CSV table of N, CA and C in Angstrom, one decimal:
chain,number,residue,atom,x,y,z
A,1,MET,N,-18.3,-19.9,23.4
A,1,MET,CA,-17.4,-19.6,23.7
A,1,MET,C,-16.0,-19.3,21.8
A,2,SER,N,-15.5,-18.3,22.0
A,2,SER,CA,-14.4,-17.9,21.1
A,2,SER,C,-13.3,-19.1,21.1
A,3,GLY,N,-12.9,-19.0,19.8
A,3,GLY,CA,-11.0,-19.6,20.5
A,3,GLY,C,-10.1,-18.9,20.2
A,4,ARG,N,-9.2,-19.6,20.7
A,4,ARG,CA,-8.3,-18.8,20.8
A,4,ARG,C,-7.6,-17.8,19.9
A,5,GLY,N,-8.0,-18.1,18.6
A,5,GLY,CA,-7.4,-17.5,17.9
A,5,GLY,C,-9.0,-16.6,17.3
A,6,ASP,N,-10.2,-16.4,18.0
A,6,ASP,CA,-10.8,-14.6,17.7
A,6,ASP,C,-10.5,-14.0,19.5
A,7,ASP,N,-9.1,-14.5,20.1
A,7,ASP,CA,-9.2,-13.8,21.3
A,7,ASP,C,-7.9,-12.4,21.2
A,8,PRO,N,-8.2,-11.3,21.2
A,8,PRO,CA,-7.0,-10.7,20.7
A,8,PRO,C,-6.3,-10.4,21.6
A,9,ASP,N,-5.8,-10.5,22.7
A,9,ASP,CA,-5.2,-10.2,23.5
A,9,ASP,C,-4.1,-11.6,23.8
A,10,VAL,N,-4.9,-13.2,22.8
A,10,VAL,CA,-4.3,-14.6,22.5
A,10,VAL,C,-3.3,-13.9,21.5
A,11,THR,N,-4.0,-13.4,20.8
A,11,THR,CA,-4.0,-12.6,19.2
A,11,THR,C,-2.2,-12.1,19.8
A,12,LEU,N,-2.5,-11.0,20.3
A,12,LEU,CA,-1.6,-9.9,20.6
A,12,LEU,C,0.3,-10.6,21.7
A,13,LEU,N,-0.1,-11.6,21.9
A,13,LEU,CA,1.1,-12.2,23.6
A,13,LEU,C,1.6,-13.1,22.3
A,14,ARG,N,0.7,-13.6,21.1
A,14,ARG,CA,1.5,-15.2,21.1
A,14,ARG,C,2.9,-14.5,20.1
A,15,PRO,N,3.2,-13.0,19.0
A,15,PRO,CA,4.3,-12.5,19.2
A,15,PRO,C,5.3,-12.7,19.8
A,16,TYR,N,4.9,-12.3,20.7
A,16,TYR,CA,6.1,-11.3,21.6
A,16,TYR,C,6.0,-12.7,21.8
A,17,LEU,N,5.8,-14.3,22.5
A,17,LEU,CA,5.9,-14.8,23.3
A,17,LEU,C,6.7,-15.9,22.2
A,18,MET,N,6.8,-16.0,21.0
A,18,MET,CA,7.7,-16.2,19.6
A,18,MET,C,9.3,-15.6,19.4
A,19,THR,N,9.3,-15.0,19.7
A,19,THR,CA,10.9,-13.7,19.9
A,19,THR,C,11.2,-13.7,21.5
A,20,SER,N,10.2,-13.9,22.2
A,20,SER,CA,11.3,-13.5,23.9
A,20,SER,C,10.5,-13.0,23.9
A,21,GLY,N,10.1,-11.6,23.3
A,21,GLY,CA,9.5,-10.3,23.5
A,21,GLY,C,10.7,-9.1,23.0
A,22,ARG,N,12.0,-9.9,21.8
A,22,ARG,CA,12.7,-9.2,21.2
A,22,ARG,C,11.3,-8.1,20.0
A,23,THR,N,11.8,-7.2,19.6
A,23,THR,CA,11.7,-6.8,18.3
A,23,THR,C,12.6,-7.0,17.0
A,24,LYS,N,13.8,-6.9,17.6
A,24,LYS,CA,14.8,-6.7,17.0
A,24,LYS,C,15.7,-8.1,16.2
A,25,PRO,N,16.7,-7.8,14.9
A,25,PRO,CA,16.5,-9.2,14.8
A,25,PRO,C,18.1,-9.3,15.2
A,26,VAL,N,18.9,-10.0,15.7
A,26,VAL,CA,20.2,-10.3,15.7
A,26,VAL,C,20.7,-9.7,14.7
A,27,ASP,N,20.5,-9.6,13.8
A,27,ASP,CA,21.3,-9.2,12.5
A,27,ASP,C,20.0,-8.4,11.8
A,28,HIS,N,20.7,-7.4,12.5
A,28,HIS,CA,19.2,-6.2,12.0
A,28,HIS,C,19.5,-5.5,10.5
A,29,THR,N,20.9,-6.3,10.4
A,29,THR,CA,20.8,-6.3,8.7
A,29,THR,C,20.1,-6.8,7.8
A,30,LEU,N,19.4,-8.3,7.7
A,30,LEU,CA,18.4,-9.4,8.0
A,30,LEU,C,17.6,-8.3,6.9
A,31,GLU,N,17.9,-8.7,5.0
A,31,GLU,CA,16.6,-7.9,4.5
A,31,GLU,C,15.5,-8.6,4.6
A,32,ILE,N,14.3,-7.8,4.1
A,32,ILE,CA,13.4,-9.1,4.0
A,32,ILE,C,13.3,-10.1,2.5
A,33,GLU,N,13.7,-9.4,1.9
A,33,GLU,CA,14.1,-9.8,0.1
A,33,GLU,C,15.6,-11.5,0.6
A,34,ALA,N,15.5,-11.2,1.3
A,34,ALA,CA,17.3,-12.2,1.4
A,34,ALA,C,16.7,-13.8,1.3
A,35,GLN,N,17.2,-14.5,1.1
A,35,GLN,CA,16.8,-15.8,-0.1
A,35,GLN,C,18.0,-16.1,2.1
A,36,VAL,N,16.7,-17.8,2.4
A,36,VAL,CA,16.6,-18.6,3.2
A,36,VAL,C,16.6,-20.0,3.2
A,37,MET,N,17.4,-20.8,4.0
A,37,MET,CA,17.9,-22.1,3.3
A,37,MET,C,17.5,-23.3,4.3
A,38,THR,N,17.3,-24.2,4.1
A,38,THR,CA,18.0,-25.2,5.6
A,38,THR,C,19.2,-25.4,5.6
A,39,SER,N,19.4,-25.5,6.0
A,39,SER,CA,20.6,-26.4,5.9
A,39,SER,C,21.1,-27.7,6.7
A,40,LYS,N,22.2,-28.1,6.5
A,40,LYS,CA,22.2,-30.1,6.3
A,40,LYS,C,22.4,-29.7,8.3
A,41,LEU,N,22.3,-29.0,9.3
A,41,LEU,CA,22.0,-28.9,10.5
A,41,LEU,C,20.2,-28.8,11.3
A,42,GLY,N,20.0,-27.6,10.6
A,42,GLY,CA,19.1,-27.2,10.3
A,42,GLY,C,18.2,-28.9,10.5
A,43,ALA,N,18.2,-29.4,9.3
A,43,ALA,CA,17.5,-30.3,7.9
A,43,ALA,C,17.5,-31.7,10.0
A,44,ALA,N,19.3,-31.6,10.3
A,44,ALA,CA,18.5,-33.1,11.6
A,44,ALA,C,18.4,-32.8,12.2
A,45,SER,N,18.4,-31.2,12.6
A,45,SER,CA,18.0,-30.5,14.5
A,45,SER,C,16.7,-30.4,14.0
A,46,HIS,N,15.5,-31.1,12.7
A,46,HIS,CA,14.8,-30.6,13.0
A,46,HIS,C,13.9,-31.4,14.4
A,47,PRO,N,13.2,-32.0,14.1
A,47,PRO,CA,12.5,-32.2,14.7
A,47,PRO,C,13.1,-31.6,16.5
A,48,ASN,N,13.7,-31.8,16.7
A,48,ASN,CA,14.1,-30.6,18.8
A,48,ASN,C,13.7,-29.3,18.5
A,49,LEU,N,13.5,-28.8,17.2
A,49,LEU,CA,12.3,-27.9,17.6
A,49,LEU,C,11.8,-27.7,17.5
A,50,THR,N,11.1,-26.7,18.4
A,50,THR,CA,9.5,-26.2,18.2
A,50,THR,C,9.2,-24.8,17.4
A,51,PHE,N,7.7,-25.0,16.8
A,51,PHE,CA,6.9,-24.5,16.5
A,51,PHE,C,7.1,-23.9,15.2
A,52,GLU,N,7.2,-22.5,15.3
A,52,GLU,CA,7.4,-22.3,13.6
A,52,GLU,C,8.5,-21.8,13.3
A,53,ARG,N,9.3,-22.4,14.2
A,53,ARG,CA,11.0,-21.9,14.1
A,53,ARG,C,11.0,-24.1,13.3
A,54,ARG,N,10.5,-24.4,13.1
A,54,ARG,CA,10.3,-26.1,13.6
A,54,ARG,C,9.5,-26.1,11.5
A,55,ASP,N,8.5,-25.0,11.4
A,55,ASP,CA,8.1,-25.0,10.4
A,55,ASP,C,9.0,-24.0,9.4
A,56,ILE,N,9.4,-22.9,10.1
A,56,ILE,CA,10.8,-21.9,8.5
A,56,ILE,C,11.3,-23.0,8.8
A,57,ILE,N,12.5,-24.0,9.5
A,57,ILE,CA,12.6,-25.8,8.6
A,57,ILE,C,12.4,-25.6,6.9
A,58,SER,N,11.2,-26.9,7.8
A,58,SER,CA,10.4,-27.3,6.1
A,58,SER,C,10.6,-26.7,5.8
A,59,LEU,N,9.8,-25.3,5.5
A,59,LEU,CA,9.2,-23.8,4.5
A,59,LEU,C,10.3,-24.1,4.3
A,60,CYS,N,11.5,-23.8,4.5
A,60,CYS,CA,13.1,-23.7,3.8
A,60,CYS,C,13.8,-24.4,3.4
A,61,ARG,N,13.4,-25.5,3.2
A,61,ARG,CA,14.2,-26.9,2.8
A,61,ARG,C,13.9,-26.3,0.9
A,62,LYS,N,13.1,-25.8,0.7
A,62,LYS,CA,13.3,-25.1,-0.3
A,62,LYS,C,13.2,-23.3,-0.8
A,63,THR,N,14.5,-23.3,-1.2
A,63,THR,CA,15.0,-21.5,-0.9
A,63,THR,C,13.5,-21.1,-0.9
A,64,MET,N,13.5,-19.9,-0.3
A,64,MET,CA,12.8,-18.3,-0.5
A,64,MET,C,12.7,-17.7,0.2
A,65,SER,N,12.5,-15.9,0.1
A,65,SER,CA,12.2,-15.7,1.3
A,65,SER,C,12.2,-15.0,2.3
A,66,VAL,N,12.7,-14.5,3.1
A,66,VAL,CA,12.1,-13.7,5.0
A,66,VAL,C,10.8,-13.0,4.8
A,67,ALA,N,10.1,-12.7,3.6
A,67,ALA,CA,8.9,-12.3,3.2
A,67,ALA,C,8.1,-12.8,3.0
A,68,GLU,N,8.5,-13.9,2.2
A,68,GLU,CA,7.5,-14.9,1.1
A,68,GLU,C,7.3,-15.9,2.8
A,69,VAL,N,8.0,-16.9,4.3
A,69,VAL,CA,8.6,-16.9,4.7
A,69,VAL,C,7.4,-16.8,5.8
A,70,ALA,N,7.3,-15.3,6.6
A,70,ALA,CA,6.4,-14.0,6.6
A,70,ALA,C,4.8,-14.4,6.0
A,71,ALA,N,4.9,-14.6,5.3
A,71,ALA,CA,3.2,-14.8,4.5
A,71,ALA,C,3.1,-15.6,4.4
A,72,MET,N,4.1,-17.1,4.0
A,72,MET,CA,3.1,-18.5,4.0
A,72,MET,C,3.2,-18.9,5.6
A,73,LEU,N,3.7,-18.5,6.4
A,73,LEU,CA,2.9,-18.4,7.8
A,73,LEU,C,2.4,-17.6,9.2
A,74,LYS,N,2.3,-16.1,7.7
A,74,LYS,CA,1.2,-15.5,9.1
A,74,LYS,C,2.1,-14.6,9.5
A,75,LEU,N,3.3,-14.7,9.7
A,75,LEU,CA,3.3,-14.0,10.9
A,75,LEU,C,3.5,-12.8,10.0
A,76,HIS,N,3.9,-11.6,11.1
A,76,HIS,CA,4.0,-10.2,10.6
A,76,HIS,C,6.2,-10.4,10.1
A,77,ILE,N,6.0,-10.0,10.0
A,77,ILE,CA,7.3,-9.7,9.3
A,77,ILE,C,8.7,-9.4,9.6
A,78,GLY,N,9.0,-8.7,10.8
A,78,GLY,CA,9.1,-7.8,11.7
A,78,GLY,C,9.7,-9.9,13.0
A,79,VAL,N,8.3,-10.4,13.0
A,79,VAL,CA,8.4,-11.9,14.2
A,79,VAL,C,9.6,-12.7,13.3
A,80,ALA,N,9.2,-12.7,12.0
A,80,ALA,CA,9.3,-13.6,11.0
A,80,ALA,C,11.3,-13.3,10.7
A,81,ARG,N,11.9,-12.0,11.1
A,81,ARG,CA,13.0,-11.5,10.3
A,81,ARG,C,14.0,-11.8,11.7
A,82,VAL,N,13.0,-12.0,13.2
A,82,VAL,CA,13.7,-12.5,13.9
A,82,VAL,C,13.9,-13.9,14.3
A,83,LEU,N,13.2,-14.3,14.0
A,83,LEU,CA,13.2,-16.5,14.2
A,83,LEU,C,14.1,-16.3,13.2
A,84,VAL,N,14.1,-16.2,11.6
A,84,VAL,CA,14.9,-16.5,10.3
A,84,VAL,C,16.3,-16.1,11.1
A,85,ALA,N,16.5,-15.4,11.6
A,85,ALA,CA,17.8,-14.3,11.8
A,85,ALA,C,18.1,-15.1,13.3
A,86,ASP,N,17.3,-16.0,14.5
A,86,ASP,CA,18.6,-16.2,14.6
A,86,ASP,C,18.4,-17.8,14.8
A,87,LEU,N,17.4,-18.2,13.4
A,87,LEU,CA,17.7,-19.9,13.2
A,87,LEU,C,18.5,-19.9,12.5
A,88,ALA,N,19.6,-18.3,11.7
A,88,ALA,CA,20.8,-18.0,11.5
A,88,ALA,C,22.0,-18.0,12.1
A,89,ALA,N,22.7,-17.2,13.1
A,89,ALA,CA,22.5,-17.1,13.9
A,89,ALA,C,23.6,-19.3,14.5
A,90,LEU,N,22.3,-19.0,14.9
A,90,LEU,CA,23.0,-21.3,15.5
A,90,LEU,C,23.0,-22.2,13.8
A,91,GLY,N,22.5,-21.7,13.2
A,91,GLY,CA,23.9,-22.2,11.9
A,91,GLY,C,22.3,-23.3,11.3
A,92,TYR,N,21.2,-23.7,11.5
A,92,TYR,CA,20.2,-24.1,11.0
A,92,TYR,C,19.3,-23.6,9.7
A,93,VAL,N,19.8,-22.1,9.2
A,93,VAL,CA,20.0,-21.8,8.2
A,93,VAL,C,20.8,-21.2,7.1
A,94,VAL,N,20.8,-21.5,6.0
A,94,VAL,CA,22.0,-20.6,5.5
A,94,VAL,C,20.6,-19.3,5.2
A,95,ILE,N,21.8,-17.7,4.7
A,95,ILE,CA,21.2,-16.7,4.4
A,95,ILE,C,22.6,-16.1,2.9
A,96,ARG,N,21.0,-16.2,1.8
A,96,ARG,CA,22.1,-15.5,0.5
A,96,ARG,C,21.4,-14.2,0.6
A,97,ARG,N,22.2,-12.9,0.8
A,97,ARG,CA,21.5,-11.7,0.8
A,97,ARG,C,21.5,-11.1,-0.6
A,98,PRO,N,20.6,-10.0,-0.7
A,98,PRO,CA,21.2,-9.7,-2.6
A,98,PRO,C,22.5,-9.0,-2.2
A,99,GLU,N,22.7,-9.1,-4.2
A,99,GLU,CA,23.6,-8.8,-4.9
A,99,GLU,C,24.0,-7.6,-4.5
A,100,ALA,N,23.0,-6.7,-5.4
A,100,ALA,CA,22.5,-5.6,-6.4
A,100,ALA,C,22.0,-4.3,-4.2
A,101,GLU,N,23.0,-3.4,-4.7
A,101,GLU,CA,22.5,-2.3,-3.3
A,101,GLU,C,21.9,-1.8,-3.8
A,102,LEU,N,21.2,-1.6,-2.1
A,102,LEU,CA,19.4,-1.7,-2.5
A,102,LEU,C,19.8,0.0,-1.7
A,103,PRO,N,18.7,0.6,-1.9
A,103,PRO,CA,18.3,1.8,-0.2
A,103,PRO,C,18.0,1.3,0.2
A,104,GLN,N,18.6,1.9,1.5
A,104,GLN,CA,18.5,1.3,3.0
A,104,GLN,C,18.1,2.4,3.8
A,105,ASP,N,16.4,3.4,3.5
A,105,ASP,CA,15.3,3.8,4.4
A,105,ASP,C,14.7,3.3,4.9
A,106,LEU,N,14.6,2.8,5.9
A,106,LEU,CA,14.2,1.6,6.4
A,106,LEU,C,12.9,2.1,6.9
A,107,ARG,N,13.1,3.3,6.8
A,107,ARG,CA,11.5,3.7,7.3
A,107,ARG,C,10.0,3.3,6.7
A,108,MET,N,11.1,4.2,5.3
A,108,MET,CA,9.6,3.5,4.1
A,108,MET,C,9.4,2.4,3.8
A,109,ILE,N,10.6,2.0,4.0
A,109,ILE,CA,9.9,-0.4,3.7
A,109,ILE,C,9.1,-0.7,4.7
A,110,GLU,N,9.7,0.4,5.9
A,110,GLU,CA,8.4,-0.2,7.0
A,110,GLU,C,7.0,0.3,7.1
A,111,ARG,N,7.0,1.6,5.8
A,111,ARG,CA,5.7,2.6,5.8
A,111,ARG,C,4.9,1.4,4.8
A,112,VAL,N,6.1,1.3,3.6
A,112,VAL,CA,5.4,0.0,2.6
A,112,VAL,C,4.5,-1.3,3.2
A,113,ILE,N,5.3,-1.6,3.6
A,113,ILE,CA,4.7,-3.8,4.5
A,113,ILE,C,3.9,-2.5,5.2
A,114,ARG,N,3.3,-1.6,6.5
A,114,ARG,CA,2.3,-1.7,7.1
A,114,ARG,C,0.6,-1.4,6.2
A,115,GLY,N,1.8,-0.1,5.1
A,115,GLY,CA,0.6,0.1,3.6
A,115,GLY,C,0.2,-1.6,3.5
A,116,LEU,N,0.5,-2.2,2.4
A,116,LEU,CA,0.3,-3.6,2.0
A,116,LEU,C,-0.5,-4.5,3.4
A,117,GLU,N,-0.3,-4.5,4.3
A,117,GLU,CA,-0.8,-5.3,5.5
A,117,GLU,C,-2.2,-4.6,6.0
A,118,SER,N,-2.5,-3.7,5.6
A,118,SER,CA,-3.9,-2.4,6.0
A,118,SER,C,-4.3,-3.2,4.4
A,119,LEU,N,-4.1,-3.7,3.9
A,119,LEU,CA,-4.5,-4.3,2.6
A,119,LEU,C,-5.1,-5.7,2.6
A,120,ARG,N,-5.4,-6.0,3.5
A,120,ARG,CA,-6.3,-7.4,3.8
A,120,ARG,C,-7.6,-7.3,4.4
């Protein structure tokens, strides 16, 4: 009998459930290199949060990028962006945006990410 992690249907359904079916974050400009840090409200709310949201709050007690959050929790980068943006909208994390103006070719960035993911 295989474990839940071995079932491809469960693997595909899980990200959908984590984001309530959303594929775009509430803040569609959230960069993967943006730095995320747990706020005082987030630290105080930690026991009341569920699963990945609680994990993100724990991880971001030490500042890290959205991409690092995704990697550490083994989440797809899109899922991490949705969850981090939700937590930021609630005031549970603080986002520090990159100061330098970066190229905004999202299709190119997504191609790079897909290429990196295929290397696993």
